[in-house]
Short mmCIF file of C-alpha atoms (C1' of nucleotides) in Angstrom, two decimals:
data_model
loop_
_atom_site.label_atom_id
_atom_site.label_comp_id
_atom_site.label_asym_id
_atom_site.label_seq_id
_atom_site.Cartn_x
_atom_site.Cartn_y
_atom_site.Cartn_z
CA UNK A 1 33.75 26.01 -14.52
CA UNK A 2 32.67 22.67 -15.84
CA UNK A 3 33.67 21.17 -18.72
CA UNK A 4 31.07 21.63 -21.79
CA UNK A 5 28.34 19.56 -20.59
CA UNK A 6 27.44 16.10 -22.21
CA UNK A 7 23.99 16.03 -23.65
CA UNK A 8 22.09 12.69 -23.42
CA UNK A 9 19.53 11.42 -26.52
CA UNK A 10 16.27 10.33 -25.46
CA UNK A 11 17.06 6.33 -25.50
CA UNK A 12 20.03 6.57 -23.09
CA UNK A 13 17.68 8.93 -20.75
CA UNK A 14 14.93 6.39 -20.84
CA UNK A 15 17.69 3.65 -19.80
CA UNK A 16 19.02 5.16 -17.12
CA UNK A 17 15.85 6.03 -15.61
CA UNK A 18 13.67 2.57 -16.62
CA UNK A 19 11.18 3.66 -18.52
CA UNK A 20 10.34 3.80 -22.00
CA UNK A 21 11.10 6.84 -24.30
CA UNK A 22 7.40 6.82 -25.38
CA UNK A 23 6.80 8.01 -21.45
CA UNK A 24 9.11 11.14 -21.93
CA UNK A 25 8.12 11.74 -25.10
CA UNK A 26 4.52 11.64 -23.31
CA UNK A 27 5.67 13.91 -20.62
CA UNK A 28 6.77 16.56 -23.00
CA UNK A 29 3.75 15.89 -25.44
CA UNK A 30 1.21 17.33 -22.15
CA UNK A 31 3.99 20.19 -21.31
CA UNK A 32 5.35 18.59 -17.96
CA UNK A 33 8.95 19.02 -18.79
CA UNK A 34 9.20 21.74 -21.19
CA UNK A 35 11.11 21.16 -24.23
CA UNK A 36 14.09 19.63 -23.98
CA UNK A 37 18.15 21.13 -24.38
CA UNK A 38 15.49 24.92 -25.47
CA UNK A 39 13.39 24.77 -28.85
CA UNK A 40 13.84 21.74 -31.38
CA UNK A 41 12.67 21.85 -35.15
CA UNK A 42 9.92 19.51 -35.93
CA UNK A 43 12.06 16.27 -36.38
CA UNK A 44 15.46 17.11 -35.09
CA UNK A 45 16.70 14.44 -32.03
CA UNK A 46 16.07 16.11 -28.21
CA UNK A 47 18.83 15.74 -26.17
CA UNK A 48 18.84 15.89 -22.60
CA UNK A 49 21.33 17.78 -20.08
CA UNK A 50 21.97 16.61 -16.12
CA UNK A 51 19.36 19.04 -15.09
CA UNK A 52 17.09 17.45 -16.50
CA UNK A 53 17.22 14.17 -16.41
CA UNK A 54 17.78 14.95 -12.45
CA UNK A 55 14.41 16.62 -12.69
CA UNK A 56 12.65 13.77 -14.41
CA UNK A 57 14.19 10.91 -11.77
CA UNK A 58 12.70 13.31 -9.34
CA UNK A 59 9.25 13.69 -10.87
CA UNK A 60 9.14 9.91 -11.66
CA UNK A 61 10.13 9.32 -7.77
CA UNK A 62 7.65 11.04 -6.76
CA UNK A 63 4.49 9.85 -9.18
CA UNK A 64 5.76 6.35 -8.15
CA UNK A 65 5.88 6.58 -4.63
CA UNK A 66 3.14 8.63 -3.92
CA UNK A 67 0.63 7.63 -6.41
CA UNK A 68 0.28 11.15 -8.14
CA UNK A 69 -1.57 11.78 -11.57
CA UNK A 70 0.15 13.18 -14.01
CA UNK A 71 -1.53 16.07 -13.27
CA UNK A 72 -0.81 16.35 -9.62
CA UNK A 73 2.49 15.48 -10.50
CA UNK A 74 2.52 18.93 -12.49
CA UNK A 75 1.21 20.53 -9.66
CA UNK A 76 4.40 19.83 -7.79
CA UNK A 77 6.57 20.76 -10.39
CA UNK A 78 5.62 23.98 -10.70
CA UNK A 79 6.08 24.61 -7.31
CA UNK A 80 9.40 23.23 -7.47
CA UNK A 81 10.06 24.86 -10.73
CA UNK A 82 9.07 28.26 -8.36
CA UNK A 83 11.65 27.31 -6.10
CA UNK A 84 14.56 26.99 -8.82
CA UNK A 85 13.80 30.46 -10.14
CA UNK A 86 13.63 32.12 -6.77
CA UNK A 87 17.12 30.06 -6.27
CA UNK A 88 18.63 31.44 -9.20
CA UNK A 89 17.23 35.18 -8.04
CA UNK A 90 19.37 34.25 -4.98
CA UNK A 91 22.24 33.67 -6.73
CA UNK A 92 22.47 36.04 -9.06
CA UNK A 93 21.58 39.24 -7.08
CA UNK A 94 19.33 40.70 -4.76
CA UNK A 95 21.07 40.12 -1.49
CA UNK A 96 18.55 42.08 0.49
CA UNK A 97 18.05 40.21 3.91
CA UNK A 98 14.25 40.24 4.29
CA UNK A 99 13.78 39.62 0.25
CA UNK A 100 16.28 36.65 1.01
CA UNK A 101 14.54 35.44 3.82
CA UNK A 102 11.06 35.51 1.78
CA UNK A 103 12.73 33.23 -0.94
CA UNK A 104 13.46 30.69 2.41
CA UNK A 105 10.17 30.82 3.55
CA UNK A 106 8.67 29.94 0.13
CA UNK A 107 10.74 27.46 -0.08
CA UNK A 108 10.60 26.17 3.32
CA UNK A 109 6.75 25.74 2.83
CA UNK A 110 7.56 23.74 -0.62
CA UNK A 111 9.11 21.39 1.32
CA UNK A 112 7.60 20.54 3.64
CA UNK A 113 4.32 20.02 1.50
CA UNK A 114 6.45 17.29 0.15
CA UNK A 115 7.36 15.91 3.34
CA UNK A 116 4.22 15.53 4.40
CA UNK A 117 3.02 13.66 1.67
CA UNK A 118 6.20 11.63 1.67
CA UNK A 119 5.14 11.16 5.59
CA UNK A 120 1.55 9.78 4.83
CA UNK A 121 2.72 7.31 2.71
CA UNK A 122 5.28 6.18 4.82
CA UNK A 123 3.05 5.78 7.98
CA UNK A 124 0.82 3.31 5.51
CA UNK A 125 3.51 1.02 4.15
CA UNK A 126 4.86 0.84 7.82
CA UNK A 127 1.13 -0.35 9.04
CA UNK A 128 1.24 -2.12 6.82
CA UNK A 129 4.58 -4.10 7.43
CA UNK A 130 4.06 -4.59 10.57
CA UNK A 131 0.93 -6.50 9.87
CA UNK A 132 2.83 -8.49 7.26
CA UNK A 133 5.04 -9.25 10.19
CA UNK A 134 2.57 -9.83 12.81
CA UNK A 135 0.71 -12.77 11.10
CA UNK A 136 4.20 -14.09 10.41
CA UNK A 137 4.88 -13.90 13.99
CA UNK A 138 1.68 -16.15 13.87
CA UNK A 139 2.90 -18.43 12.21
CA UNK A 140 6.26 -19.28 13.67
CA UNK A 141 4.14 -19.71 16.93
CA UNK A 142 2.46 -22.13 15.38
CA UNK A 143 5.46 -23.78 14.02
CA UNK A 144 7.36 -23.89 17.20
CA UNK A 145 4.33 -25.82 18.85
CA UNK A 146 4.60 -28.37 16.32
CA UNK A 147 7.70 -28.74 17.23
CA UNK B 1 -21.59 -18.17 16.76
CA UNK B 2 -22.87 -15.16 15.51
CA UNK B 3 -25.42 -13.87 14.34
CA UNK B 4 -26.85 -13.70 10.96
CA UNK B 5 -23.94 -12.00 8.78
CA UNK B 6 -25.72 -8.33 7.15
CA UNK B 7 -25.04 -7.71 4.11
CA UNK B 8 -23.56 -5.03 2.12
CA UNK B 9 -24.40 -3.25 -1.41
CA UNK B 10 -21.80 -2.39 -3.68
CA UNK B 11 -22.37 1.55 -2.79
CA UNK B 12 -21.88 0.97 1.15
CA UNK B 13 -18.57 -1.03 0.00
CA UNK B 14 -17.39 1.47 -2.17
CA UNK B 15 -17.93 4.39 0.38
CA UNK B 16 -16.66 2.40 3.05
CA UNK B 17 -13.02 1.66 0.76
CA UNK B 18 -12.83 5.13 -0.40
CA UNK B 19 -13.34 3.84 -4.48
CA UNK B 20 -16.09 3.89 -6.75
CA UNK B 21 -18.51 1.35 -7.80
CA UNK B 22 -17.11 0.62 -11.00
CA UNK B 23 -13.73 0.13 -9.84
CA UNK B 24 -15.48 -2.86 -7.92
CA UNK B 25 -17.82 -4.05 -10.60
CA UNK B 26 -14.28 -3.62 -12.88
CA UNK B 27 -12.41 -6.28 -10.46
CA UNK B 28 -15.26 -8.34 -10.65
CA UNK B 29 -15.37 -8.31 -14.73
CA UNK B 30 -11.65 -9.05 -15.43
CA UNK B 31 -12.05 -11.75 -12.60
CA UNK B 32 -10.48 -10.53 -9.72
CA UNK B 33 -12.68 -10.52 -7.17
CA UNK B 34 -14.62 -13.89 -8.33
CA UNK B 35 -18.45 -13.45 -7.93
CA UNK B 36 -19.68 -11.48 -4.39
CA UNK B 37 -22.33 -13.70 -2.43
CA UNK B 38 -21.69 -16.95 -4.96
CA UNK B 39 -23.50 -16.97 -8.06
CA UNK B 40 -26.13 -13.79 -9.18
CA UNK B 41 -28.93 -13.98 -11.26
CA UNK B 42 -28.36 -10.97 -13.96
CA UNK B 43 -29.78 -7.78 -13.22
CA UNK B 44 -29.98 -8.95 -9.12
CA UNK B 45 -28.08 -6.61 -6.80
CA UNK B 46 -24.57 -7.36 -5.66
CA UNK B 47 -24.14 -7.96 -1.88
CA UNK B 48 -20.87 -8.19 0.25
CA UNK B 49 -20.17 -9.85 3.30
CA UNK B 50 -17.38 -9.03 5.83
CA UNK B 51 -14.81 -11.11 4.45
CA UNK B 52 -15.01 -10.04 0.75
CA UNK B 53 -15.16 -6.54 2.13
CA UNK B 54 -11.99 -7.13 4.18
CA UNK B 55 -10.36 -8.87 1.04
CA UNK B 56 -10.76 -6.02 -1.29
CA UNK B 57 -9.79 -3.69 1.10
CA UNK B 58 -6.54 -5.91 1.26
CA UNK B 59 -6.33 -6.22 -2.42
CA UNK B 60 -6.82 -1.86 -2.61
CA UNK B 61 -4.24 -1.68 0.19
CA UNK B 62 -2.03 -3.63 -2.07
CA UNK B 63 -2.34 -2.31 -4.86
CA UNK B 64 -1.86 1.29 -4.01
CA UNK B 65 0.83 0.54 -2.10
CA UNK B 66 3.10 -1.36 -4.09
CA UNK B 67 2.09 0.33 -7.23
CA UNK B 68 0.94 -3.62 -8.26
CA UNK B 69 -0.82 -3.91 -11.79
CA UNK B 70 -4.25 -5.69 -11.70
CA UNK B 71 -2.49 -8.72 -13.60
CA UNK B 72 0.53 -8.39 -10.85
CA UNK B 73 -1.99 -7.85 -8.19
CA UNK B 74 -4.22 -10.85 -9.02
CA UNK B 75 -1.49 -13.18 -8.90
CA UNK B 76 -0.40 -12.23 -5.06
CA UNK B 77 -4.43 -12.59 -4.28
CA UNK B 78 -4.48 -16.23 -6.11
CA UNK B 79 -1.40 -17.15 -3.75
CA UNK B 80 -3.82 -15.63 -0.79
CA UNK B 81 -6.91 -18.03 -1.68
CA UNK B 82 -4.36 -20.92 -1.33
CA UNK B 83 -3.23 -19.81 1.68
CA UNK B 84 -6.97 -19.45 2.98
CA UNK B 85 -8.22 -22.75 1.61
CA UNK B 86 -5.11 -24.22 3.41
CA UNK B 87 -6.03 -22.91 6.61
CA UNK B 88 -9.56 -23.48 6.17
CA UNK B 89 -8.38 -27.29 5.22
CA UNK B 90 -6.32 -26.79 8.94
CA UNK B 91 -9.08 -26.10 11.22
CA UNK B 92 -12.13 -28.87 9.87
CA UNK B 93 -9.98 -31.70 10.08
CA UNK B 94 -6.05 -33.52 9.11
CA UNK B 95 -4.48 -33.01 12.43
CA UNK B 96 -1.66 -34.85 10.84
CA UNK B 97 1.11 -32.83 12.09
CA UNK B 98 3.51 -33.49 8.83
CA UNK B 99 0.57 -32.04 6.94
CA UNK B 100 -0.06 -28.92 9.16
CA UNK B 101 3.72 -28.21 9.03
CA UNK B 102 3.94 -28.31 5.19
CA UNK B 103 0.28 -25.69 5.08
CA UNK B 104 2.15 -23.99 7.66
CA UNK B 105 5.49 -23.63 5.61
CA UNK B 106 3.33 -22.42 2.45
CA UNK B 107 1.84 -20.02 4.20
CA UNK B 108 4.99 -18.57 5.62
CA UNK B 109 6.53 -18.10 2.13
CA UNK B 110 3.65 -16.09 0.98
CA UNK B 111 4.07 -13.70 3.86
CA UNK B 112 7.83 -13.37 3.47
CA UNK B 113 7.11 -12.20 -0.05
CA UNK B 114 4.95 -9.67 0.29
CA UNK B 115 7.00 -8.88 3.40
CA UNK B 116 9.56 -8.46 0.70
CA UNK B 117 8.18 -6.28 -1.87
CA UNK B 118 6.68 -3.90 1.09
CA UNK B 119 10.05 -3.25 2.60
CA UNK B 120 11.42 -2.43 -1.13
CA UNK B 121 9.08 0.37 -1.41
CA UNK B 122 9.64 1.41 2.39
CA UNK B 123 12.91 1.67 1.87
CA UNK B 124 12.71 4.01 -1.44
CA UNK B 125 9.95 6.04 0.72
CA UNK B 126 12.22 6.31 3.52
CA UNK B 127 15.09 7.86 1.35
CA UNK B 128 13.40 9.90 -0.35
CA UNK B 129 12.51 11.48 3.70
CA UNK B 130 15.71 11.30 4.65
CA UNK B 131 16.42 13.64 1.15
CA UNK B 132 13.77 16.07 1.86
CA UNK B 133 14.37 16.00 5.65
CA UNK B 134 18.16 17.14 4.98
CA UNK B 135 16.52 19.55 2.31
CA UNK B 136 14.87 21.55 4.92
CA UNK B 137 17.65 21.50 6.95
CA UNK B 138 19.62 23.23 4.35
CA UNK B 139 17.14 25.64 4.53
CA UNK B 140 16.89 26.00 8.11
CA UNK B 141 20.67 26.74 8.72
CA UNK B 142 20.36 29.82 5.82
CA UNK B 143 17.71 31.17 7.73
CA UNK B 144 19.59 30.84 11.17
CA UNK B 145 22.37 32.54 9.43
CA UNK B 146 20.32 35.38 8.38
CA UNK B 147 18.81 35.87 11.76
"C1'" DT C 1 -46.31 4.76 -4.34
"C1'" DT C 2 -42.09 7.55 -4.18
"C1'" DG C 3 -36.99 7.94 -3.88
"C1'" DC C 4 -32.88 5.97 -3.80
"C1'" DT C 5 -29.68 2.74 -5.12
"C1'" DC C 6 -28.87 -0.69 -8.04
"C1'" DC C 7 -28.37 -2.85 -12.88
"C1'" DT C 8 -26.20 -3.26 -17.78
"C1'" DC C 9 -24.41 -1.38 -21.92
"C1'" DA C 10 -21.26 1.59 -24.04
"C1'" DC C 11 -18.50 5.40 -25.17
"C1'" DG C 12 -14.76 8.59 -23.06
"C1'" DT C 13 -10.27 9.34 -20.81
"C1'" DC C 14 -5.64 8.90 -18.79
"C1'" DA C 15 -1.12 7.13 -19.28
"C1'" DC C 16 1.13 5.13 -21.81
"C1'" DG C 17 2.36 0.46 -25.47
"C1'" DT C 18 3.23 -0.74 -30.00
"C1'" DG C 19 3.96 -0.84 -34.54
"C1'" DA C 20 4.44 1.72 -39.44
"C1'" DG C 21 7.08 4.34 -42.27
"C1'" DG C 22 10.64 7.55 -42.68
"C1'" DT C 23 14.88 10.55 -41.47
"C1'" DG C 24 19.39 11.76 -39.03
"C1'" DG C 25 24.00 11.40 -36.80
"C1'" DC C 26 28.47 8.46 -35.19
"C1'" DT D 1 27.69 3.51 -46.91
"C1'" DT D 2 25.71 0.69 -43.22
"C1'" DG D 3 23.43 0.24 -38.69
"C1'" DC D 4 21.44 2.13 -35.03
"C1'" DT D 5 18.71 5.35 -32.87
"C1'" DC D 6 15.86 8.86 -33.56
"C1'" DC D 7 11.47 11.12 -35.52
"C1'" DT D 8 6.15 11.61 -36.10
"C1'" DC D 9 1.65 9.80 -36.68
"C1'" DA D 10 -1.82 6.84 -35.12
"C1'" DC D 11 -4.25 3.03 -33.39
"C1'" DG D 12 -4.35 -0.26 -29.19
"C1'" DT D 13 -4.69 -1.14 -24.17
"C1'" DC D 14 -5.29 -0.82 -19.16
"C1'" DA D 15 -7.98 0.89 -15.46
"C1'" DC D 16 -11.23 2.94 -14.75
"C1'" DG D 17 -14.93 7.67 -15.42
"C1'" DT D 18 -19.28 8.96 -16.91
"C1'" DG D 19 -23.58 9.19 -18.55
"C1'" DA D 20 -28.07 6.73 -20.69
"C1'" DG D 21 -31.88 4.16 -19.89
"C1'" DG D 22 -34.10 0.91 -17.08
"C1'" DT D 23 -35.24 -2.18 -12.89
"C1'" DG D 24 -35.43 -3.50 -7.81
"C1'" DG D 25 -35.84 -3.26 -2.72
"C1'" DC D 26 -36.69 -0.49 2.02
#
DNA sequence: TTGCTCCTCACGTCACGTGAGGTGGC
DNA sequence: TTGCTCCTCACGTCACGTGAGGTGGC
């Protein structure tokens, strides 16, 4: 299909997603991203393939934006690590309708835990920016009658 | 005006702001929070009155929020203090109107920059709905098609 | 007086930061 | 071969968590 895919050292990950290697290196340490590019020998450099430096932005998004431990964060992942295998099942076989549509489901319900976390968070930021733009409402009131 | 202000203990705050005590007594070591109800005798009970309660529940708000660090946090509640000796400067007396406007001004730019780093994060929150939003939709068509 | 909450150490933990000292691939 | 990045300890730090042991106010 694709050309042979271009594997990434840890350094150039880290840059690309702004944060330190000693954070993935963390990550991997506590067993939130697996091992990287399969099994490494004690010393040998881990590289890094699109999947999963896709999956890390992701799971940094989502600690970021949302506030999650580490080990909520892994709580997530798993779920979404669920969903990737049931994906693959899809792909690879198994086109029976109603085993197809319990794969959707899952899924479906995966999501939309996500959403409505993502949904929480965004009602507080926009109470809270509309504050932030009430009191300078406030303010330009004031200014006008000065002037 | 009103009558005598009641109150609080550190426990009622923390309940009340969803933290623990030591998370308060914490702001209060490194500095944050200055001293609650002026200077304390050691050993004598903290107390809180509506304004310091509303202030840390501004600072928490904050913090969560924005994903601020205490250090990074502190310095956007030092900028607040200005702005509140300012406007307590405004209302007992210098009805100079050059002098309101330049309070006035100050104030202004302190809003617009929170204003600023608020709508950052609301924007990353918002696409990372719209992501999950289209997501589900994904999965909504494949289960129309199956049906 | 009896609980309950408060107090101050002080050590533990989570999520990394920051070198030290050494090895590996373009 | 020379840099540069990588590796693994391992101790430090930030933002609290969690008792231990004791005191204070309704």
């Amino acid at each position: 299909m694709s050309a042979v895919e271009e594997r990434l050292r840890i350094g150039e990950v880290a840059r690309r997603l702004g944060v330190t290697t000693r954070t993935i290196r963390y990550y991997e340490e506590i067993g939130l991203l697996g091992s990287p590019g399969g099994e490494r020998e004690a010393g040998r450099h881990r590289t890094y393939g699109d999947a999963e430096v896709e999956r890390l932005r992701d799971a940094l998004r989502l600690k970021s934006l949302l506030g999650l431990s580490l080990e909520e964060l892994g709580e997530l992942l798993e779920a979404e690590d669920a969903r990737a295998a049931r994906r693959d099942e899809w792909q690879h076989a198994d086109p029976d309708p109603a085993r197809r549509r319990v794969i959707l489901d899952e899924a479906r319900v995966y999501v939309e835990r996500q959403l409505e976390l993502v949904r929480r968070r965004r009602e507080e930021i926009d109470s809270l920016e509309s504050e932030l733009i009430e009191r300078r409402e406030r303010i330009d009131a004031c200014l006008d009658e000065l002037a």
